[in-house]
Tab-separated table of C-alpha atoms in Angstrom:
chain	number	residue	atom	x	y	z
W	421	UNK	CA	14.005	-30.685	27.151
W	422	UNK	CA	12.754	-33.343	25.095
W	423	UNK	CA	10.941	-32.143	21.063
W	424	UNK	CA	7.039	-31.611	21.951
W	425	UNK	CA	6.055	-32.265	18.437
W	426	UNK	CA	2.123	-30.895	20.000
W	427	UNK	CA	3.674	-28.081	21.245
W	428	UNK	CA	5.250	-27.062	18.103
W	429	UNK	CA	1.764	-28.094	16.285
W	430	UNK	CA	-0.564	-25.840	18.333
W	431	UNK	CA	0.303	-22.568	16.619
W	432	UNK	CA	-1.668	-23.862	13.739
W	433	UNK	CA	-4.931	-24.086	15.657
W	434	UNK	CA	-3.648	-20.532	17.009
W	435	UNK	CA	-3.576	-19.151	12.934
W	436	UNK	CA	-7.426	-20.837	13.359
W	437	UNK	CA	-8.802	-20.079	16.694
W	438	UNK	CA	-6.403	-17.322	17.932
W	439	UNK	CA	-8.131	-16.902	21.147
W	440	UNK	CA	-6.814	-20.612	22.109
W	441	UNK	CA	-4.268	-19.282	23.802
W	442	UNK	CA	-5.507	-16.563	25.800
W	443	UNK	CA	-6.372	-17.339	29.603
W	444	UNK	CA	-9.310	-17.690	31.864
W	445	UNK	CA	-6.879	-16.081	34.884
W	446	UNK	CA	-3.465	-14.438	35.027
W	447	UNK	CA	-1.640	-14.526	38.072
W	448	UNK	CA	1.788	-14.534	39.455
W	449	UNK	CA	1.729	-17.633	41.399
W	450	UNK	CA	-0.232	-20.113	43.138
W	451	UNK	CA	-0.044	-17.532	46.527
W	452	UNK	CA	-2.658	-15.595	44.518
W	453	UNK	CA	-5.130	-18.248	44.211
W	454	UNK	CA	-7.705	-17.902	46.541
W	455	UNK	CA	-8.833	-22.043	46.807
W	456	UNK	CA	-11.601	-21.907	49.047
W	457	UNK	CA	-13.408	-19.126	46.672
W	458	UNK	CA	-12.203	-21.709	43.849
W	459	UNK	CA	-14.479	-25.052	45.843
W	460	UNK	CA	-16.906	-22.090	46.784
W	461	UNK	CA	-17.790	-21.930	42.905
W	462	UNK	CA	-17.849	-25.732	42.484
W	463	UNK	CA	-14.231	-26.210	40.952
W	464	UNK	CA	-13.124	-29.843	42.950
W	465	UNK	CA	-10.049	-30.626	40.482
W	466	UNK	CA	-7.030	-29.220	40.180
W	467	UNK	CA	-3.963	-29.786	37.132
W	468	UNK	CA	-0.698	-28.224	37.662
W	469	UNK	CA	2.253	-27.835	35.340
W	470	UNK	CA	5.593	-28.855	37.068
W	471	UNK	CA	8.865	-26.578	36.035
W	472	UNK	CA	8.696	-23.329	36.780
W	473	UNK	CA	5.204	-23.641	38.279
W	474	UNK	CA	5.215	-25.831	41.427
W	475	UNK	CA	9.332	-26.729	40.850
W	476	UNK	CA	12.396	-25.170	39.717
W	477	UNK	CA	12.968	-26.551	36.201
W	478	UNK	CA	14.478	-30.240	36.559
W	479	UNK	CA	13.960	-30.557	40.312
W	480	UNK	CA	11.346	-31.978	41.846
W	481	UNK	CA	10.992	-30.043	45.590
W	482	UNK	CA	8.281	-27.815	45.742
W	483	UNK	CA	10.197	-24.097	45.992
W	484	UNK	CA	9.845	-22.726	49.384
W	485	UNK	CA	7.857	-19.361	48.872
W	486	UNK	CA	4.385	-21.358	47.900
W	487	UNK	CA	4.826	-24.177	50.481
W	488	UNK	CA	1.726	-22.474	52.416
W	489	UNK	CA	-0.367	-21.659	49.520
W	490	UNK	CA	0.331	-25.651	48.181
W	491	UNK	CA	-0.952	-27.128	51.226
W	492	UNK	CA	-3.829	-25.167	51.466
W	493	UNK	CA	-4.190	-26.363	47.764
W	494	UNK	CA	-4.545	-30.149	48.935
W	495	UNK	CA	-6.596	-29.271	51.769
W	496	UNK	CA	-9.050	-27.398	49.962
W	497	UNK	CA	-9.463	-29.783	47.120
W	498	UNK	CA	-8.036	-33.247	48.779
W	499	UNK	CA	-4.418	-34.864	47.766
W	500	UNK	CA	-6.706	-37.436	45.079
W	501	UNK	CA	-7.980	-34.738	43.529
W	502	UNK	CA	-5.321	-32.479	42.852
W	503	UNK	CA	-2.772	-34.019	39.627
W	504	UNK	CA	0.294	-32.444	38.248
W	505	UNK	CA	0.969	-33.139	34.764
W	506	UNK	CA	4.143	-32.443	33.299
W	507	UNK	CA	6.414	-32.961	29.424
W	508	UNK	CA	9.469	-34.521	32.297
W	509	UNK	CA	8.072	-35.983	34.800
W	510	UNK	CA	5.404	-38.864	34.043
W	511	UNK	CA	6.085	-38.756	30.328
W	512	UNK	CA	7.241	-41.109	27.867
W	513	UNK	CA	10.786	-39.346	28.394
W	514	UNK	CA	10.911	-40.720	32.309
W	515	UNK	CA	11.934	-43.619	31.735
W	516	UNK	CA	10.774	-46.185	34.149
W	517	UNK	CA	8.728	-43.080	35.725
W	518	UNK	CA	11.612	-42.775	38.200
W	519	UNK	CA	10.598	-39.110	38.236
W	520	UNK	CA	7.089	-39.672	38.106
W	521	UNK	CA	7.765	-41.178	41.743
W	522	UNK	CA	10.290	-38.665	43.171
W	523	UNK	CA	7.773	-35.672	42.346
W	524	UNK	CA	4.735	-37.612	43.677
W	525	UNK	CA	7.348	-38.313	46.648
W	526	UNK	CA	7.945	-34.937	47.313
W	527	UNK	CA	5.036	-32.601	46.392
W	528	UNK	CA	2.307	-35.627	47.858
W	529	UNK	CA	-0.290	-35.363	45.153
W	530	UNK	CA	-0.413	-37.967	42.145
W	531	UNK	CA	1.570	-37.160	38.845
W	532	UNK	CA	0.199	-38.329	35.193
W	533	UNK	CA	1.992	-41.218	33.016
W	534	UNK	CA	0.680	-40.153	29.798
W	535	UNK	CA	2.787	-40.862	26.383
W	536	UNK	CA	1.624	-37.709	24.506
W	537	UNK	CA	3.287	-34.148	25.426
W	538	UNK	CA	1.056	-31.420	26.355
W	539	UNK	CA	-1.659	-29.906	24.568
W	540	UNK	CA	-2.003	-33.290	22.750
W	541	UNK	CA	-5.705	-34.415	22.631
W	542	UNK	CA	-3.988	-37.694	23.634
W	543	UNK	CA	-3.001	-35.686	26.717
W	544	UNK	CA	-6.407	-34.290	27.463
W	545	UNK	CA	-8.191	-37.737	27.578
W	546	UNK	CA	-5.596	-39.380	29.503
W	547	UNK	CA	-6.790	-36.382	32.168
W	548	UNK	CA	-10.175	-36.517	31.855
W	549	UNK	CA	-9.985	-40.078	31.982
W	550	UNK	CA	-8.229	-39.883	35.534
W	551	UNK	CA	-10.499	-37.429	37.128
W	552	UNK	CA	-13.506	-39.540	35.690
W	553	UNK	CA	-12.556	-42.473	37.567
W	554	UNK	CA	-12.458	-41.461	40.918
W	555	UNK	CA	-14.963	-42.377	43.388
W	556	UNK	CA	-16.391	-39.051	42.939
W	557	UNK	CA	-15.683	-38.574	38.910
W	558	UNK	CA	-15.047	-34.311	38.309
W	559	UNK	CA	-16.589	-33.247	35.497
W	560	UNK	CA	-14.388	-31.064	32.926
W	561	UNK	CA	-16.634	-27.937	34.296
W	562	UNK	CA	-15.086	-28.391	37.815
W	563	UNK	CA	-11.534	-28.317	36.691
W	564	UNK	CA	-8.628	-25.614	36.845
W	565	UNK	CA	-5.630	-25.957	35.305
W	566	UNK	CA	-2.304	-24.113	36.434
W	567	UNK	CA	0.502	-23.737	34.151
W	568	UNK	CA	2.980	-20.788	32.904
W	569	UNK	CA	3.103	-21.813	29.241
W	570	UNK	CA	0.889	-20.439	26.935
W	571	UNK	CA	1.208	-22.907	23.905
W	572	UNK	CA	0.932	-25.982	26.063
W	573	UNK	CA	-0.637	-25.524	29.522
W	574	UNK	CA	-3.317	-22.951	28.314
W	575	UNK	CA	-3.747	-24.449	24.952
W	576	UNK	CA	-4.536	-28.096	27.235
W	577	UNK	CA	-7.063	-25.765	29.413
W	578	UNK	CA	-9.237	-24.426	26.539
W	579	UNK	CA	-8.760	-27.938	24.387
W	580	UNK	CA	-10.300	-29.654	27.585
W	581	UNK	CA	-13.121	-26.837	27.780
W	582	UNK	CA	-13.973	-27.138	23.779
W	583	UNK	CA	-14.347	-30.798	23.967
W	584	UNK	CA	-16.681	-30.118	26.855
W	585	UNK	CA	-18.950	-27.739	25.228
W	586	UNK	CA	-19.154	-30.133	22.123
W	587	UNK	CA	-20.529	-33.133	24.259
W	588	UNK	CA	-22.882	-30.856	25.773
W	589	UNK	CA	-23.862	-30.052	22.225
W	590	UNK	CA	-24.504	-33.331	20.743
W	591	UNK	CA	-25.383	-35.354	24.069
W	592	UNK	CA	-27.801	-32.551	25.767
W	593	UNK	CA	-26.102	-32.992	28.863
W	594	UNK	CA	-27.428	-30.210	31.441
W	595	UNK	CA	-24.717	-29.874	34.406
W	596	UNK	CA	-25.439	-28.265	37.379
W	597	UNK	CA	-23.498	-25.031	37.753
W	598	UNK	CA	-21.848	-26.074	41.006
W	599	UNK	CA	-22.746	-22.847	42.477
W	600	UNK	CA	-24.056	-22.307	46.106
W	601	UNK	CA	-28.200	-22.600	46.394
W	602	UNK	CA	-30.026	-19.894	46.407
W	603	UNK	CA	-33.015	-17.825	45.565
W	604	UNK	CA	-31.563	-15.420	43.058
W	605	UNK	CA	-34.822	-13.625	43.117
W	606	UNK	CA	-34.128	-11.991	46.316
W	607	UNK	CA	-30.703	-12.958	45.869
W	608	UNK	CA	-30.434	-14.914	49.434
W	609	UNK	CA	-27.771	-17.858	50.120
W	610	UNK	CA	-27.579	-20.634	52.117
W	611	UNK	CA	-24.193	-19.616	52.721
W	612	UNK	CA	-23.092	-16.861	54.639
W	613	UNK	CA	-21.036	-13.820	52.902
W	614	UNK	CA	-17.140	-14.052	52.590
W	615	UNK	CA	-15.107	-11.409	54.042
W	616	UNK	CA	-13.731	-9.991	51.216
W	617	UNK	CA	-16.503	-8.309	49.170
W	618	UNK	CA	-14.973	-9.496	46.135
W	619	UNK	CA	-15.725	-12.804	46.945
W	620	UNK	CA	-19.897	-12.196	47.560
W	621	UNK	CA	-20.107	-11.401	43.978
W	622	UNK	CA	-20.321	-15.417	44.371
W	623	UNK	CA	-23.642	-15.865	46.374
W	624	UNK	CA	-24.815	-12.455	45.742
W	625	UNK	CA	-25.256	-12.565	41.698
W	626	UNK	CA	-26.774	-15.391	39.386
W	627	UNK	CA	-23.614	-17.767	38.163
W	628	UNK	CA	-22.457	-17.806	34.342
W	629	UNK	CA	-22.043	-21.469	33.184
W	630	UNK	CA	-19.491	-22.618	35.125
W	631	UNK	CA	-15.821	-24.107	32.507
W	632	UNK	CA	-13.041	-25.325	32.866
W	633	UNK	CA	-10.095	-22.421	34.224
W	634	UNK	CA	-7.280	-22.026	32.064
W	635	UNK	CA	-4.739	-20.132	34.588
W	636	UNK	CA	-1.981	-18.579	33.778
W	637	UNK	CA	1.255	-18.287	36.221
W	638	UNK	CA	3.440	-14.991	35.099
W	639	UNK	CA	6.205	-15.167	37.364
W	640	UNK	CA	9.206	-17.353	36.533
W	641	UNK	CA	11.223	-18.842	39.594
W	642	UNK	CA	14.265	-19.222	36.721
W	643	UNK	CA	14.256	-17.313	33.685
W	644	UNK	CA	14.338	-20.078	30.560
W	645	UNK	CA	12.910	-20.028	26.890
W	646	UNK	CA	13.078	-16.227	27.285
W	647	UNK	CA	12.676	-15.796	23.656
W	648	UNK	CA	9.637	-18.285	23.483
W	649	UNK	CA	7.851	-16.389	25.868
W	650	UNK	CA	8.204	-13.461	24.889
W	651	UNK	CA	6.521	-14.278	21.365
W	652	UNK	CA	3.721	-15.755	23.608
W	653	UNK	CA	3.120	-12.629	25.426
W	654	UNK	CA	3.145	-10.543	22.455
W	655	UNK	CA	1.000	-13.098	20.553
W	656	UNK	CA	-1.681	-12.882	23.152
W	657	UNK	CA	-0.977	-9.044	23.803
W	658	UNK	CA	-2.362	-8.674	19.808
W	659	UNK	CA	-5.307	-11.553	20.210
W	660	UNK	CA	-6.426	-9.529	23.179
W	661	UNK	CA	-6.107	-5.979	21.505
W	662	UNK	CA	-8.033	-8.008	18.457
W	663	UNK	CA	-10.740	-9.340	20.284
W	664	UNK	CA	-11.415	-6.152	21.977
W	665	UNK	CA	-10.488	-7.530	25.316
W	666	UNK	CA	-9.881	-4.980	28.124
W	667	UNK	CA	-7.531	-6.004	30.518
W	668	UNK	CA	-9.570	-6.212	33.533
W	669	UNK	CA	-11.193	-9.932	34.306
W	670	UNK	CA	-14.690	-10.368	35.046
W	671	UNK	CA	-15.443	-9.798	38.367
W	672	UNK	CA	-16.264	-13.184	39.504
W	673	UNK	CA	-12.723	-14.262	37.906
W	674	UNK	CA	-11.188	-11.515	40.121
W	675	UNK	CA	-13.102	-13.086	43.471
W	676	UNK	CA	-10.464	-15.977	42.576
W	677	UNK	CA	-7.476	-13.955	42.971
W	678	UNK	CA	-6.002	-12.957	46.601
W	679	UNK	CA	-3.434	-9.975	46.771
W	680	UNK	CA	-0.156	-10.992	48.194
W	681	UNK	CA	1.198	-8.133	50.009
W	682	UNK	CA	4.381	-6.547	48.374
W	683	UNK	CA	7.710	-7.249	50.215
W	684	UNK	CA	8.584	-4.829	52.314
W	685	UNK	CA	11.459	-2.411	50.821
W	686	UNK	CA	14.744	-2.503	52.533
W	687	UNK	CA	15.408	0.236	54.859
W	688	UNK	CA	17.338	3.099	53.523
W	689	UNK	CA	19.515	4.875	56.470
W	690	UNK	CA	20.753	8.444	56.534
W	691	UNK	CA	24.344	8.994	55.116
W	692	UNK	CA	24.963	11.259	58.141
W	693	UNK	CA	23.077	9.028	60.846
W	694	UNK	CA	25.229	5.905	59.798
W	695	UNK	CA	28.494	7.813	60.259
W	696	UNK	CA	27.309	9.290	63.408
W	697	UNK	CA	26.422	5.278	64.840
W	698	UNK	CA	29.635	4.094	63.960
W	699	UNK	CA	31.847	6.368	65.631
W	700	UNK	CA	28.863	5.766	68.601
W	701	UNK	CA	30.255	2.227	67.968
W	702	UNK	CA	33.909	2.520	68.101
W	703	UNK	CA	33.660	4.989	71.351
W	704	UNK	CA	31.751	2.046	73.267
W	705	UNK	CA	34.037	-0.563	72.340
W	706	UNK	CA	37.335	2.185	73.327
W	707	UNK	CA	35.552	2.497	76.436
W	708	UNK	CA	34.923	-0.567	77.508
């Protein structure tokens, strides 16, 4: 892995604004996003970090468990809109973007060439500047972005969401919230109520101001930069306990978040009952 001299600078905007790295969403992978409730709530854009997110680090196939959940992804959103971003692949490391064009190859959405590493500002308007020129340009407050680094991917999330509140500021830009119509004063939708109840927290209560998701992935397909990460946890463990942060989400951050049931655990057969079919078994064989 290539120096990421922005990575390395970001803890000192951490020792400034401490809550820079701390997450809109914390899942354990992309199986847990819930995309329709995501384009439901006016998010059309999607950035995803590559190793150990989408990819097992230094590959570029998608791993096999979140092959469903990825195509729903690109459904949901559409393949244009939808860009990975990642230090390797697309960066000023690939040379001749060789990788750029295998991952774009195999995962079918585009990939970023930008010559800054990750949280650099650089970074952040070479992405803005993509999703800005598409036919139909996504605004910063219609963005997620999906990564399982704190100091780079998360960092990049709320760097893109700060710049956004400060043109707000100083341009007066009002932005529609995104959010379905309706006539929050007897709280009736034009769309009809999801399924889960969860989710009708979304047309049944007037929206915040919609920003950009910072989303963190917690599971690792390959354990790497143990130590590094642990520090990160820790660090945001004490910003949270700080800040006075519970660790429940808001409730219409939940309504993004779909439980994956747990695998089920292998079955466990009696000492005495195995014994007994084996000597079953050998007395069939014997008497056939």
């Amino acid at each position: 892995m290539p120096l990421n001299v922005p990575g390395i600078l970001a803890p000192i905007q951490f020792l400034v604004n401490p809550r820079i790295i701390v997450p809109s969403l914390s899942i354990r992978d992309i199986r847990h996003l819930d995309f329709d409730a995501l384009k439901r709530a006016g998010y059309r854009g999607a950035v995803f970090d590559k190793d150990n997110c989408l990819t097992l680090p230094g590959k570029d196939t998608l791993v096999p468990e979140i092959e469903e959940a990825w195509k729903e992804c690109k459904h949901v959103f559409g393949k244009g809109n939808v860009l990975v971003v990642s230090n390797t692949a697309g960066a000023h490391v690939d040379a001749g973007g060789i990788q750029a064009e295998s991952v774009r190859h195999h995962l079918g959405v585009p990939v970023l060439f930008h010559t800054s590493m990750k949280p650099a500002y650089s970074c952040v308007k070479q992405i803005r500047s993509y999703f800005r020129s598409l036919r139909d340009p996504i605004k910063d407050d219609e963005l997620i972005i999906v990564g399982d680094r704190l100091f780079t991917d998360i960092v990049m999330a709320n760097r893109i969401r700060e710049q956004s509140w400060t043109e707000r500021f100083w341009f007066g830009s009002k932005k529609s919230s995104g959010y379905p119509a309706a006539d929050w004063s007897t709280q009736k939708t034009a769309e009809p109520l999801a399924a889960n109840p969860s989710q009708n927290l979304l047309v049944s209560t007037p929206p915040p101001t919609r920003t950009t998701l910072g989303i963190w992935t917690t599971g690792l397909w390959v354990e790497e930069a143990t130590g590094m990460r642990f520090c990160e946890k820790k660090l945001l463990e004490g910003v949270k306990k700080w800040g006075g942060s519970t660790n429940a989400e808001d409730p219409l951050t939940r309504a993004f978040v779909r439980d994956i049931p747990s695998p089920a655990p292998p079955h466990k057969q009696n000492m005495l009952r195995g014994i007994a079919s084996f000597f079953q078994g050998i007395q069939f064989r014997r008497g056939n």
